[in-house]
XYZ file of C-alpha atoms in Angstrom:
136
model
C 0.592 -0.008 0.083
C 3.118 2.410 -0.598
C 0.750 3.921 -3.801
C -2.084 6.388 -2.656
C -5.554 3.971 -3.576
C -8.862 5.297 -4.115
C -11.834 4.424 -5.070
C -12.905 0.951 -5.989
C -9.088 -0.029 -5.708
C -9.096 1.151 -1.768
C -12.601 -0.967 -1.275
C -10.961 -4.001 -1.329
C -8.812 -3.533 2.069
C -11.477 -1.980 3.280
C -13.870 -4.844 2.853
C -10.698 -7.483 3.786
C -10.898 -5.408 7.305
C -14.695 -5.639 7.939
C -14.614 -9.047 6.661
C -11.714 -9.168 9.754
C -13.934 -7.532 12.111
C -16.953 -9.564 11.274
C -15.710 -12.980 10.417
C -12.025 -13.492 11.714
C -11.874 -12.109 14.714
C -14.800 -13.681 15.902
C -14.317 -16.787 15.102
C -10.572 -16.804 16.713
C -13.028 -15.577 19.657
C -15.116 -18.909 19.305
C -11.970 -20.883 19.543
C -10.306 -19.228 22.667
C -13.774 -19.694 24.289
C -13.936 -23.199 23.375
C -9.815 -23.935 24.731
C -11.480 -22.042 28.168
C -14.194 -23.776 28.193
C -12.299 -27.269 27.506
C -10.352 -26.443 31.176
C -12.588 -27.890 33.409
C -12.055 -25.705 36.929
C -14.656 -27.930 39.017
C -13.387 -29.571 42.352
C -14.144 -33.076 40.869
C -11.658 -32.925 38.103
C -9.105 -31.792 40.609
C -10.192 -34.438 42.977
C -9.434 -37.423 40.064
C -5.270 -35.619 40.002
C -5.636 -36.626 44.292
C -4.233 -39.771 43.533
C -0.685 -39.900 44.454
C -0.470 -44.322 43.324
C -1.465 -43.018 40.065
C -0.062 -39.665 38.923
C 2.773 -39.535 41.763
C 3.482 -37.306 44.495
C 0.620 -34.621 45.392
C 2.947 -31.565 44.078
C 1.546 -33.147 40.477
C -1.876 -31.847 41.492
C -0.474 -28.629 42.151
C 1.300 -28.211 39.690
C -1.338 -29.028 36.907
C -4.388 -26.696 38.708
C -2.246 -23.693 38.593
C -0.763 -24.527 34.950
C -4.309 -25.209 34.113
C -5.632 -22.115 35.710
C -3.064 -20.255 34.057
C -4.402 -21.444 30.588
C -7.809 -21.096 31.408
C -7.424 -17.196 32.870
C -5.039 -16.283 29.663
C -7.882 -18.156 26.862
C -10.507 -16.119 28.447
C -8.564 -13.110 28.540
C -7.738 -13.668 24.918
C -10.837 -14.043 23.863
C -12.769 -10.955 25.271
C -9.365 -8.887 23.980
C -10.058 -10.346 20.851
C -13.660 -9.907 20.729
C -13.034 -6.195 21.740
C -10.667 -5.671 18.709
C -13.432 -7.240 16.839
C -16.101 -4.431 18.245
C -13.031 -1.515 17.933
C -12.223 -2.095 14.255
C -15.833 -2.335 13.073
C -16.672 0.801 14.644
C -13.469 2.444 13.531
C -14.444 1.241 9.432
C -17.733 2.849 10.296
C -16.954 5.993 11.129
C -14.605 6.326 8.613
C -16.836 5.298 5.656
C -19.286 7.700 6.920
C -16.779 10.422 7.484
C -15.514 10.074 4.092
C -18.920 9.778 2.381
C -19.592 13.917 4.698
C -15.958 14.687 2.936
C -16.564 13.942 -0.792
C -20.084 15.484 -0.271
C -18.244 18.805 1.066
C -15.952 18.224 -2.235
C -18.302 18.379 -4.557
C -20.226 21.097 -2.785
C -17.248 23.177 -2.914
C -15.813 22.213 -6.479
C -19.593 23.181 -7.966
C -19.314 26.777 -5.875
C -16.255 27.161 -7.394
C -17.063 26.100 -10.768
C -19.751 28.242 -10.600
C -22.056 27.966 -14.012
C -19.467 25.865 -15.798
C -18.494 28.521 -18.785
C -16.028 28.212 -20.857
C -14.584 31.128 -19.611
C -13.298 29.408 -15.945
C -10.114 27.499 -17.275
C -9.471 26.420 -14.063
C -11.869 23.733 -14.410
C -11.890 22.946 -18.119
C -8.461 23.358 -18.991
C -6.946 19.834 -20.223
C -10.287 18.292 -19.301
C -12.095 17.197 -22.232
C -14.938 19.888 -21.994
C -14.836 20.869 -18.503
C -17.756 17.955 -17.587
C -17.451 15.719 -14.181
C -19.004 12.739 -13.710
C -20.977 12.298 -11.002
């Protein structure tokens, strides 16, 4: 994107950002939510690890539950952050498109006002551009 983009060429990347905000990021949110939900945190699951003859010394249970809690917390926070990112990205795109439409209308009004009656004497607008008619 080193060259200036506008019009239909610029619309492609904007639509790709909208797709990221509405589809891609929410899918990631769901993936992290599933990871978090898969980390069972009830005491019944913790009690299963409290069998020294099968799992080894009790330190294993403590280490495992701490690790599981870290993964559970990280997956939940990541899911929340990705959701906020998707909402913020869509809001920013909507704001940009709204302000871009307003700016385009204002520029059209200014051009029409400066162009005046489109007389051939208004060389500022007609020289080098066919008959001076601008597409709408």
